[in-house]
Short mmCIF file of C-alpha atoms in Angstrom, two decimals:
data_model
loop_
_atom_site.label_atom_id
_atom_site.label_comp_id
_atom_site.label_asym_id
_atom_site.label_seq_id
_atom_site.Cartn_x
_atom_site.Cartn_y
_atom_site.Cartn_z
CA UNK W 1 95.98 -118.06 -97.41
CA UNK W 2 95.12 -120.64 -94.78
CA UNK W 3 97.27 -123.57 -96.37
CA UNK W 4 99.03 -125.47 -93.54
CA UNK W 5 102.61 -124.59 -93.70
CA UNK W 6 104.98 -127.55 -94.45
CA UNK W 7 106.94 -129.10 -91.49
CA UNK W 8 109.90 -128.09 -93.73
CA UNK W 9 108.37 -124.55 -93.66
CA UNK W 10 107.97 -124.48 -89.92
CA UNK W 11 111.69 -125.90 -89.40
CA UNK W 12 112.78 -123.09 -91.57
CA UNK W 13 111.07 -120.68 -89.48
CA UNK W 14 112.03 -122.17 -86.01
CA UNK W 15 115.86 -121.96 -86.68
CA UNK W 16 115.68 -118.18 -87.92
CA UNK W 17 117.35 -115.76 -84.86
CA UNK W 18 113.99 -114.44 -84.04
CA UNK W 19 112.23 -117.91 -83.37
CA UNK W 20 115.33 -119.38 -81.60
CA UNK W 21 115.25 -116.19 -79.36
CA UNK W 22 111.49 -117.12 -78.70
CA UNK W 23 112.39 -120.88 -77.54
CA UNK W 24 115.12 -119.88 -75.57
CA UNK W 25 112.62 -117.17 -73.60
CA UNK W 26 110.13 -119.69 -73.67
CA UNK W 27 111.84 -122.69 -72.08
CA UNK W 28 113.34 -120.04 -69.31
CA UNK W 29 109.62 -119.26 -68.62
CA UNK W 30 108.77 -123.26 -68.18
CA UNK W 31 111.85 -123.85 -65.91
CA UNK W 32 110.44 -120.56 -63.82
CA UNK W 33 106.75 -122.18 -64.05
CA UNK W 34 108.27 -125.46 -63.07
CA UNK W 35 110.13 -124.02 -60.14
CA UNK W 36 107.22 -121.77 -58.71
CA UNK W 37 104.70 -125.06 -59.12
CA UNK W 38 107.40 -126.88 -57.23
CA UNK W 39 107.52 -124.13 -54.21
CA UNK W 40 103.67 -123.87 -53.99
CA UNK W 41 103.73 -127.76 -53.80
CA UNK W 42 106.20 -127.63 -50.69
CA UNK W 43 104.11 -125.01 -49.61
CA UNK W 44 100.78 -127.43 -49.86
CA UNK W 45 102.93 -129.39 -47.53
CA UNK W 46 104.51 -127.13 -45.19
CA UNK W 47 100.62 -125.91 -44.45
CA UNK W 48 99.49 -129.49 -44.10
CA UNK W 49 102.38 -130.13 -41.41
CA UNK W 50 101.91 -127.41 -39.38
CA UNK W 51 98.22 -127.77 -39.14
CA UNK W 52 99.15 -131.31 -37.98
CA UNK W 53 101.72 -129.92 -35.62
CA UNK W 54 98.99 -127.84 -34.42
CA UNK W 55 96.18 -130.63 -33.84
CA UNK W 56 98.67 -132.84 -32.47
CA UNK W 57 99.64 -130.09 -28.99
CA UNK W 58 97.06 -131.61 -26.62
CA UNK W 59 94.20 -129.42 -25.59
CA UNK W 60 92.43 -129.41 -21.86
CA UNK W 61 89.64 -132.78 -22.14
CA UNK W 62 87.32 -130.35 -20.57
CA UNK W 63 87.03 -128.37 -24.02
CA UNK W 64 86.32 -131.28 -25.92
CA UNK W 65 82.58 -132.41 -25.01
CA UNK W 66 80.47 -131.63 -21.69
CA UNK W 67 79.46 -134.62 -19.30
CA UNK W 68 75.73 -136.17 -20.96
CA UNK W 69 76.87 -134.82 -24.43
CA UNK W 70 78.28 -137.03 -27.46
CA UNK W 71 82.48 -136.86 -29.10
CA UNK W 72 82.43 -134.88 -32.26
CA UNK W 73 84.03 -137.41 -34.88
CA UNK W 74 86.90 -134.67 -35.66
CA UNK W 75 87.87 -134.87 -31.88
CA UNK W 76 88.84 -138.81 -32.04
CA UNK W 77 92.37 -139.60 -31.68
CA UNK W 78 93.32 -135.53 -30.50
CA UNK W 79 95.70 -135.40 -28.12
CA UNK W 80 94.63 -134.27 -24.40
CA UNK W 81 95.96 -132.89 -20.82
CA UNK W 82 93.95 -134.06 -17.69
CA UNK W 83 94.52 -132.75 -14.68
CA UNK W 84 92.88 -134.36 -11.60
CA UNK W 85 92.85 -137.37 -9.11
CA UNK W 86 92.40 -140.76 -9.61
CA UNK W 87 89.03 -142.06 -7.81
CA UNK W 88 90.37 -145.87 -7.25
CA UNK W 89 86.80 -146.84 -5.77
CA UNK W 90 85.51 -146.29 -9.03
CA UNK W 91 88.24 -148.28 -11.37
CA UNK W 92 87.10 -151.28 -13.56
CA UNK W 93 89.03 -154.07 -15.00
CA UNK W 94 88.37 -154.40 -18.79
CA UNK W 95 88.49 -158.23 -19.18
CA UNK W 96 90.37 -160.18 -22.15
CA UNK W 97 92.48 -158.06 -23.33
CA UNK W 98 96.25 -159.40 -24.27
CA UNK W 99 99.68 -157.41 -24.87
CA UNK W 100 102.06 -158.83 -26.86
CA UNK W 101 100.21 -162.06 -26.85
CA UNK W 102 99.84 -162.07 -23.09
CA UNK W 103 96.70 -162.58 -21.54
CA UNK W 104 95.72 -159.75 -19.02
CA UNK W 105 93.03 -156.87 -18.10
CA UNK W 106 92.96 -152.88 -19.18
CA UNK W 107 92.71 -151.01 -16.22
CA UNK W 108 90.37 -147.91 -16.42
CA UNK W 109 90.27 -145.75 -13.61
CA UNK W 110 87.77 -142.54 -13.23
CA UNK W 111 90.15 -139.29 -12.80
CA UNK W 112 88.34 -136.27 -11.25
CA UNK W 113 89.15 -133.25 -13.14
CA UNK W 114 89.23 -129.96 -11.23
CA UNK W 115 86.17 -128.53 -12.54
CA UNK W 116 84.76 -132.09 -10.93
CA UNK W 117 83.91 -134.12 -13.62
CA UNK W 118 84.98 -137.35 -14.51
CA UNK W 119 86.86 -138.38 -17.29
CA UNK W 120 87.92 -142.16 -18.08
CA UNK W 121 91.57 -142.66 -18.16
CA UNK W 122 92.91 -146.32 -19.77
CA UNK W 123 96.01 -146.28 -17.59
CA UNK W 124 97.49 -149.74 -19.33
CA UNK W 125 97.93 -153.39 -19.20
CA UNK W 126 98.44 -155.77 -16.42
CA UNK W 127 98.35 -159.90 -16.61
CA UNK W 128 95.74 -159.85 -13.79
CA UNK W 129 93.34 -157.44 -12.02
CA UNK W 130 95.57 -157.75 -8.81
CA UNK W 131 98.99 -157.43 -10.25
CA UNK W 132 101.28 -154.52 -8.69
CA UNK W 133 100.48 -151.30 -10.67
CA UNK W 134 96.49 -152.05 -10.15
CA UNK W 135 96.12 -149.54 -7.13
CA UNK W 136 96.57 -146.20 -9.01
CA UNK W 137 98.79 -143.08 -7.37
CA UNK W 138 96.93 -140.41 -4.94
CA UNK W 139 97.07 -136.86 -5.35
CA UNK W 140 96.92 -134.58 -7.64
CA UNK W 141 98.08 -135.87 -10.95
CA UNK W 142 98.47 -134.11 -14.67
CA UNK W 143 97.99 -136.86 -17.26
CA UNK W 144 98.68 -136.61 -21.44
CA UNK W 145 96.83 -139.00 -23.80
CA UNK W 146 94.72 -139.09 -26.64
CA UNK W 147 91.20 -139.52 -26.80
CA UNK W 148 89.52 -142.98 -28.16
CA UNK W 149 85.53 -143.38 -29.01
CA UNK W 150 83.57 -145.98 -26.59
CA UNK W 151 84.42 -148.84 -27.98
CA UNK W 152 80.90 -150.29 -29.46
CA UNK W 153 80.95 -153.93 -28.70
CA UNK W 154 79.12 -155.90 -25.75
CA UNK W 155 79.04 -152.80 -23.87
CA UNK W 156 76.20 -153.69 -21.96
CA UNK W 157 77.77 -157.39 -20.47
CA UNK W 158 79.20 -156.80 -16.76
CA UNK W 159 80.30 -160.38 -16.04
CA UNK W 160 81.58 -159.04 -12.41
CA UNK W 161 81.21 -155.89 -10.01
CA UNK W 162 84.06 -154.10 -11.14
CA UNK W 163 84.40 -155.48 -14.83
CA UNK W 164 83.71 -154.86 -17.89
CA UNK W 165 84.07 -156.22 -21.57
CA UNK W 166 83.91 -153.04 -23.47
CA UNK W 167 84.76 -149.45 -22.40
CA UNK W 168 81.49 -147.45 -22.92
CA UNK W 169 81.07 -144.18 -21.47
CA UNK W 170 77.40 -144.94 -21.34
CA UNK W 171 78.32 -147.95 -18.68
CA UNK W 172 80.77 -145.88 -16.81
CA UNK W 173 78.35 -143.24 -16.22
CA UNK W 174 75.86 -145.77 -14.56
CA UNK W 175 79.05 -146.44 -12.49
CA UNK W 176 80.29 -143.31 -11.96
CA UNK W 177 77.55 -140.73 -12.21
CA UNK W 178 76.55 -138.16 -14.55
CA UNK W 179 79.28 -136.13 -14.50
CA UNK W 180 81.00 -138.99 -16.46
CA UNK W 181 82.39 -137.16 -19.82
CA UNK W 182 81.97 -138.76 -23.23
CA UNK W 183 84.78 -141.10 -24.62
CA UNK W 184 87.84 -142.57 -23.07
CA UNK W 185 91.29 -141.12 -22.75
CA UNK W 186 93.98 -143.73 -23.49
CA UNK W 187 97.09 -142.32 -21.13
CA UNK W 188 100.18 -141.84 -22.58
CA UNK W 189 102.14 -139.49 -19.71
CA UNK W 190 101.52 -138.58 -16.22
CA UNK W 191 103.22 -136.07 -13.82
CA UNK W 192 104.13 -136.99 -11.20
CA UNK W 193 105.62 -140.46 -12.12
CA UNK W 194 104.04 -143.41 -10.04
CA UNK W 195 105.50 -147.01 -10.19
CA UNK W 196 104.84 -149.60 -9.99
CA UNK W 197 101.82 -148.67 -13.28
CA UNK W 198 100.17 -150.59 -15.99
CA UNK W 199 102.25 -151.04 -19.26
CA UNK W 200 100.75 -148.06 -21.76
CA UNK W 201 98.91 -149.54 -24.33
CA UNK W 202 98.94 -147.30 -28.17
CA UNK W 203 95.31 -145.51 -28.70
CA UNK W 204 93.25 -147.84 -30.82
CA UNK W 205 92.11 -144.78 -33.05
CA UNK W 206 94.91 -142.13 -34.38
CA UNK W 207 93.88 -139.46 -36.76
CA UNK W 208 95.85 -136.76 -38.46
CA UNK W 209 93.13 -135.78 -41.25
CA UNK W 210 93.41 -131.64 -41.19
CA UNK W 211 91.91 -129.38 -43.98
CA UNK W 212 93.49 -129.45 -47.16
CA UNK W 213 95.38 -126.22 -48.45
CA UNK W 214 93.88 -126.36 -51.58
CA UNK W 215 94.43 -122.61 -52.82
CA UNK W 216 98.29 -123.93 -53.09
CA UNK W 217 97.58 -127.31 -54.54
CA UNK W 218 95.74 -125.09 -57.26
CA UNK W 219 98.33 -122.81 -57.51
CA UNK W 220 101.10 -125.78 -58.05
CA UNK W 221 98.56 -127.13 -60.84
CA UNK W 222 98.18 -123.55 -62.35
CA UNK W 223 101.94 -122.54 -62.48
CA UNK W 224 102.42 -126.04 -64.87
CA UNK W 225 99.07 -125.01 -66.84
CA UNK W 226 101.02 -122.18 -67.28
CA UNK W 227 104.29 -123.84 -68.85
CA UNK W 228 102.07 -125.86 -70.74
CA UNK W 229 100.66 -122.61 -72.27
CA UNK W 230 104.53 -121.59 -73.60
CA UNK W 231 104.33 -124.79 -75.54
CA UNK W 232 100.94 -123.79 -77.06
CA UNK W 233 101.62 -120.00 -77.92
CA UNK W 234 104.95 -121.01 -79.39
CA UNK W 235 103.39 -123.34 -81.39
CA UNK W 236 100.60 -121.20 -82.71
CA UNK W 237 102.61 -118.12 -83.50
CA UNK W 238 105.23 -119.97 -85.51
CA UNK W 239 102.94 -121.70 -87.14
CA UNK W 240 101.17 -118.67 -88.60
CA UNK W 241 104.95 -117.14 -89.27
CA UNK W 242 105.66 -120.31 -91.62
CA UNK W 243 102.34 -120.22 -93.09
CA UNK W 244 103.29 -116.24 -94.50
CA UNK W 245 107.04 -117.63 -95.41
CA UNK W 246 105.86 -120.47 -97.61
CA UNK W 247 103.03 -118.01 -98.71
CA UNK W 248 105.95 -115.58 -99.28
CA UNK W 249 107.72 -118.53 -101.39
CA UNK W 250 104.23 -119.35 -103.05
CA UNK W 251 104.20 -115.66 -104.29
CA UNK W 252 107.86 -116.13 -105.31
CA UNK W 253 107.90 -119.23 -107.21
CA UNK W 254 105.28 -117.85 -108.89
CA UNK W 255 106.74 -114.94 -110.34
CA UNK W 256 109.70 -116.65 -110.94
CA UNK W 257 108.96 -119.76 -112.72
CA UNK W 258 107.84 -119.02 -116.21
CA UNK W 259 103.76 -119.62 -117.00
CA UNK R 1 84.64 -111.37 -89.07
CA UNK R 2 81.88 -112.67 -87.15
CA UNK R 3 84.62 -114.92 -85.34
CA UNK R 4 86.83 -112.48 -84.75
CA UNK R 5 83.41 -110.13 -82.80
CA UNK R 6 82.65 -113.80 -80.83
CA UNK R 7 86.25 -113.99 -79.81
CA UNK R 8 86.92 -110.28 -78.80
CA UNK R 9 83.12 -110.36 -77.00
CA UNK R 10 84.45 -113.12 -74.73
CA UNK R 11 87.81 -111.71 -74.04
CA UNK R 12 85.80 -108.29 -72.96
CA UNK R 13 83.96 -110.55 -70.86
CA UNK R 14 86.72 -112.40 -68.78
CA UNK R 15 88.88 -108.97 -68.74
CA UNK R 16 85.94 -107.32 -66.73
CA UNK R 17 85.25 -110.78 -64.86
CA UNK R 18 89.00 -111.18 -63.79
CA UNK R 19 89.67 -107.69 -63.45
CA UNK R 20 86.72 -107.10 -61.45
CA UNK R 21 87.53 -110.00 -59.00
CA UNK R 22 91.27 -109.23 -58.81
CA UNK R 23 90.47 -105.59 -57.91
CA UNK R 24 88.04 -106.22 -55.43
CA UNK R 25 90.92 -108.74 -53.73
CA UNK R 26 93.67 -106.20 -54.23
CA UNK R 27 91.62 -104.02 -52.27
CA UNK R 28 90.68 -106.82 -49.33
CA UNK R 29 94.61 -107.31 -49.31
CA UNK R 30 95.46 -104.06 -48.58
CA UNK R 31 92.57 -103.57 -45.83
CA UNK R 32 93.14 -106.80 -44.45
CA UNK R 33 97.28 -106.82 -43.89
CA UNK R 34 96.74 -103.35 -43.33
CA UNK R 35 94.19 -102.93 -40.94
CA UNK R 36 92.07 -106.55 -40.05
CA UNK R 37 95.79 -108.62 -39.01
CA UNK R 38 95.42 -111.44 -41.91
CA UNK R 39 99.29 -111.96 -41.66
CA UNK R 40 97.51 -114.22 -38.83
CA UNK R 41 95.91 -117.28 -41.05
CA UNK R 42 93.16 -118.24 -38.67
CA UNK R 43 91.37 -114.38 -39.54
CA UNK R 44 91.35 -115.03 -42.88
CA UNK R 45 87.77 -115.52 -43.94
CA UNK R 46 86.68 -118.23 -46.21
CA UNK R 47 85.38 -115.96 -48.79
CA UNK R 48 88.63 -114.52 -48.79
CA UNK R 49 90.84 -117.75 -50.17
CA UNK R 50 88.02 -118.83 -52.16
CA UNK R 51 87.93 -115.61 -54.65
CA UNK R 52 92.09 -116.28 -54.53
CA UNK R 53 91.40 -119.75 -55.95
CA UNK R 54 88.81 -118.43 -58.04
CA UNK R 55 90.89 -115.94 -59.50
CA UNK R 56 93.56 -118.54 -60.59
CA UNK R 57 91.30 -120.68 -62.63
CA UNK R 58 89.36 -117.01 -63.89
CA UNK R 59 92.78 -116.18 -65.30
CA UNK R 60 93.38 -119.46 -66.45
CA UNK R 61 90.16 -119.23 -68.69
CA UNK R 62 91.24 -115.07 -69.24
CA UNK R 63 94.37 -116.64 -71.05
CA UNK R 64 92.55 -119.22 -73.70
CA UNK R 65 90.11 -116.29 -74.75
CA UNK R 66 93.20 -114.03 -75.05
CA UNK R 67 95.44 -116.28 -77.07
CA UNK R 68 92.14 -117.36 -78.98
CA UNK R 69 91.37 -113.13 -79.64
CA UNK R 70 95.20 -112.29 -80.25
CA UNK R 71 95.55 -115.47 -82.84
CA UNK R 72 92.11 -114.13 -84.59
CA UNK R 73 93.96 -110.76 -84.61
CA UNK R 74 97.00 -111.95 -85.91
CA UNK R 75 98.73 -109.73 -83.42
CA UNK R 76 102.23 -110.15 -82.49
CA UNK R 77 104.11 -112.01 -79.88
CA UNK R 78 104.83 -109.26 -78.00
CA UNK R 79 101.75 -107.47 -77.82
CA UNK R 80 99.84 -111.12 -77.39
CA UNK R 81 102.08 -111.62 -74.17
CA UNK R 82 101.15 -107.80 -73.35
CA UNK R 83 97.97 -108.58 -73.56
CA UNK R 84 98.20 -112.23 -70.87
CA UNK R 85 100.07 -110.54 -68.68
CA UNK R 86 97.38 -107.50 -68.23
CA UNK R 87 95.53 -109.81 -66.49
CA UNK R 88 97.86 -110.53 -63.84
CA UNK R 89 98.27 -106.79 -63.08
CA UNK R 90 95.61 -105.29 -61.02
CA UNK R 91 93.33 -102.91 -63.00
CA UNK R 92 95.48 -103.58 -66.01
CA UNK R 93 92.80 -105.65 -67.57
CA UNK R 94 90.90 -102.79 -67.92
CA UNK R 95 93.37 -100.76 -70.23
CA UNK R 96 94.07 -103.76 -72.07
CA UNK R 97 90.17 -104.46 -72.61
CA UNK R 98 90.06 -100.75 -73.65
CA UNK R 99 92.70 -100.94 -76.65
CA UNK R 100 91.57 -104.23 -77.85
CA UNK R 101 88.24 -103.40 -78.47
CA UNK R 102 89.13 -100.15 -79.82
CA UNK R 103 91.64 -102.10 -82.54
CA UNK R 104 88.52 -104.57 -82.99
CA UNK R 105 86.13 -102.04 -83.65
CA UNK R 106 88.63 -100.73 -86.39
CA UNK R 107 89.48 -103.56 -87.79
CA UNK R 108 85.67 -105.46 -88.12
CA UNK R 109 84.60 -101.96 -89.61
CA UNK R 110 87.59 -102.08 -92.07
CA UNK R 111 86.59 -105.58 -92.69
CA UNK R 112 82.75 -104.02 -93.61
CA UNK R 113 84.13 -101.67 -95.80
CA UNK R 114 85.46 -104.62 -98.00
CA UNK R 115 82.67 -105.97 -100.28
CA UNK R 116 82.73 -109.73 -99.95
#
């Protein structure tokens, strides 16, 4: 009873109407499988670009961490609005730092947000600490960036008043005061325009890591399980129908052939 | 005989497991784009998408114990496709749990009746 059916016994049975009618229904279920997998899969994307669209609108620097408190690791490279005025009395000159293989400084200069704390704001590049573009604008300003850790090394050397090596928050707020905010924000656009200004240098530290939609990834995985389960029920089931035809035979050949 | 009782045990199993859990989220659906706004994503709670994704891979098992069971039974194509696709329906499960163990409890007594 359980004899495996021939391959010539399960050809039979797969080219009999009923078993062709099965393939055909069976391969129009894969193509659907196929095609839903395939929409859940742009759907996995269209998530993951939105969220991104969504982290990458700048939010107010104030949300991001209070004055004396520490940048959550998430919050690195997020995209920020400042609005304030630029305290020139408190800018440093970040020493050694080239642009396109030019020697020069990074200016930093304290911006007092309305709520009146301080926030550091790397306004750019110049060749030298006294190059035109050093003094920054007056008055109110709204400035768009994206926010960079303090940058770890020698941040305790202060060769001259008004210098640094390293931009450390830490520092600045023995500068500046407590009010000093954690982190740095590296400026990308300000409101009003002010020339002349320090080149714009890129953020060190860009991030666009956003939760995973992994309910659709699943889904896009399931919907090929799926076609892959055609294949296997198919299989099975005419299997089992060419084992009972060749038993069917069995039966017959017996009867007919002459013991 | 005995294979056939392991086989229709665990499909009675995942039929109450996956229709239990897709009821309960049929239910949350309807309260929650009814009533709690989840057509907004950020309301959604995490429990929420984490049954969903359960429920996929719940199925996913629901469908090897039901081929297994409808194999064992030597039941048709039709009724084993009857028999996935239950699972996909809310509540369906349920019915379909209800007549398979009813046809297995006829055919393992049938079976008992046979002297080996």
């Amino acid at each position: 009873m359980s004899n495996r059916p021939t391959p010539r016994a399960m050809l039979r049975t797969a080219i009999t109407p009923r078993w062709l009618g099965f393939a055909v229904l069976a391969i129009i279920f894969m193509i659907g499988c196929v095609v839903l997998g395939r929409w859940q899969w742009d759907r996995t994307q269209d998530i993951i670009q939105a969220e991104q669209a969504a982290q990458s609108a700048p939010r107010p620097v104030e949300e991001l961490a209070e004055p004396g408190g520490s940048l959550a690791n998430e919050l690195i490279g997020q995209p920020v609005l400042a609005e304030g005025n630029y305290e020139s009395a408190g800018q440093v000159m970040v020493l050694h730092r080239s642009f396109s293989d030019r020697p020069g400084v990074w200016v930093v200069t304290p911006l007092r947000l309305t709520d009146g704390s301080l926030i550091a704001v790397l306004r750019g590049w110049l060749p030298d600490a006294s190059a035109p573009g050093a003094i920054p604008p007056s008055g109110g300003v709204v400035a768009t960036g994206v926010v960079q850790p303090d940058e770890g090394f020698y941040s305790e050397a202060r060769p001259d008043p008004g210098t640094l090596v390293a931009i450390s928050s830490v520092e600045l707020r023995k500068l500046w005061g407590p009010e000093t905010r954690p982190g740095y924000v590296t400026l990308k656009t300000q409101q009003p325009t002010f020339e002349p200004a320090p080149t714009p240098v890129p953020p060190t530290v860009v991030t666009d890591n956003v939760a995973f939609p992994i309910q659709n990834l699943f889904y896009a995985i399931q919907w090929l399980i799926f076609a892959a389960f055609a294949i296997v029920v198919y299989g099975r089931w005419l299997w089992r129908d060419a084992q009972e035809m060749s038993a069917k035979d069995d039966d017959l050949s017996t009867t007919v052939t002459p013991s | 005989m005995e294979k056939i009782r392991g086989a229709a045990l665990r499909y009675r199993i995942m039929a109450w497991v996956t229709g239990v859990v897709l009821g309960c989220l049929t239910i949350w659906l309807i309260v929650g784009y009814g009533f709690m706004d989840y057509a907004n994503t950020d309301v959604k709670p995490g429990l929420y998408r984490l049954l969903w994704t359960a429920h996929g891979w719940l199925y996913f098992i629901y469908l090897i114990v039901g081929v297994d069971l409808a194999f064992r039974m030597r039941y048709s194509i039709w009724r084993t496709l009857g028999i996935l696709i239950a699972g996909t329906v809310p509540f369906m499960s349920f019915v379909s749990e209800y007549f398979v163990h009813k046809d297995v409890m006829v055919r393992v007594a049938a079976l008992q009746d046979v002297p080996s």
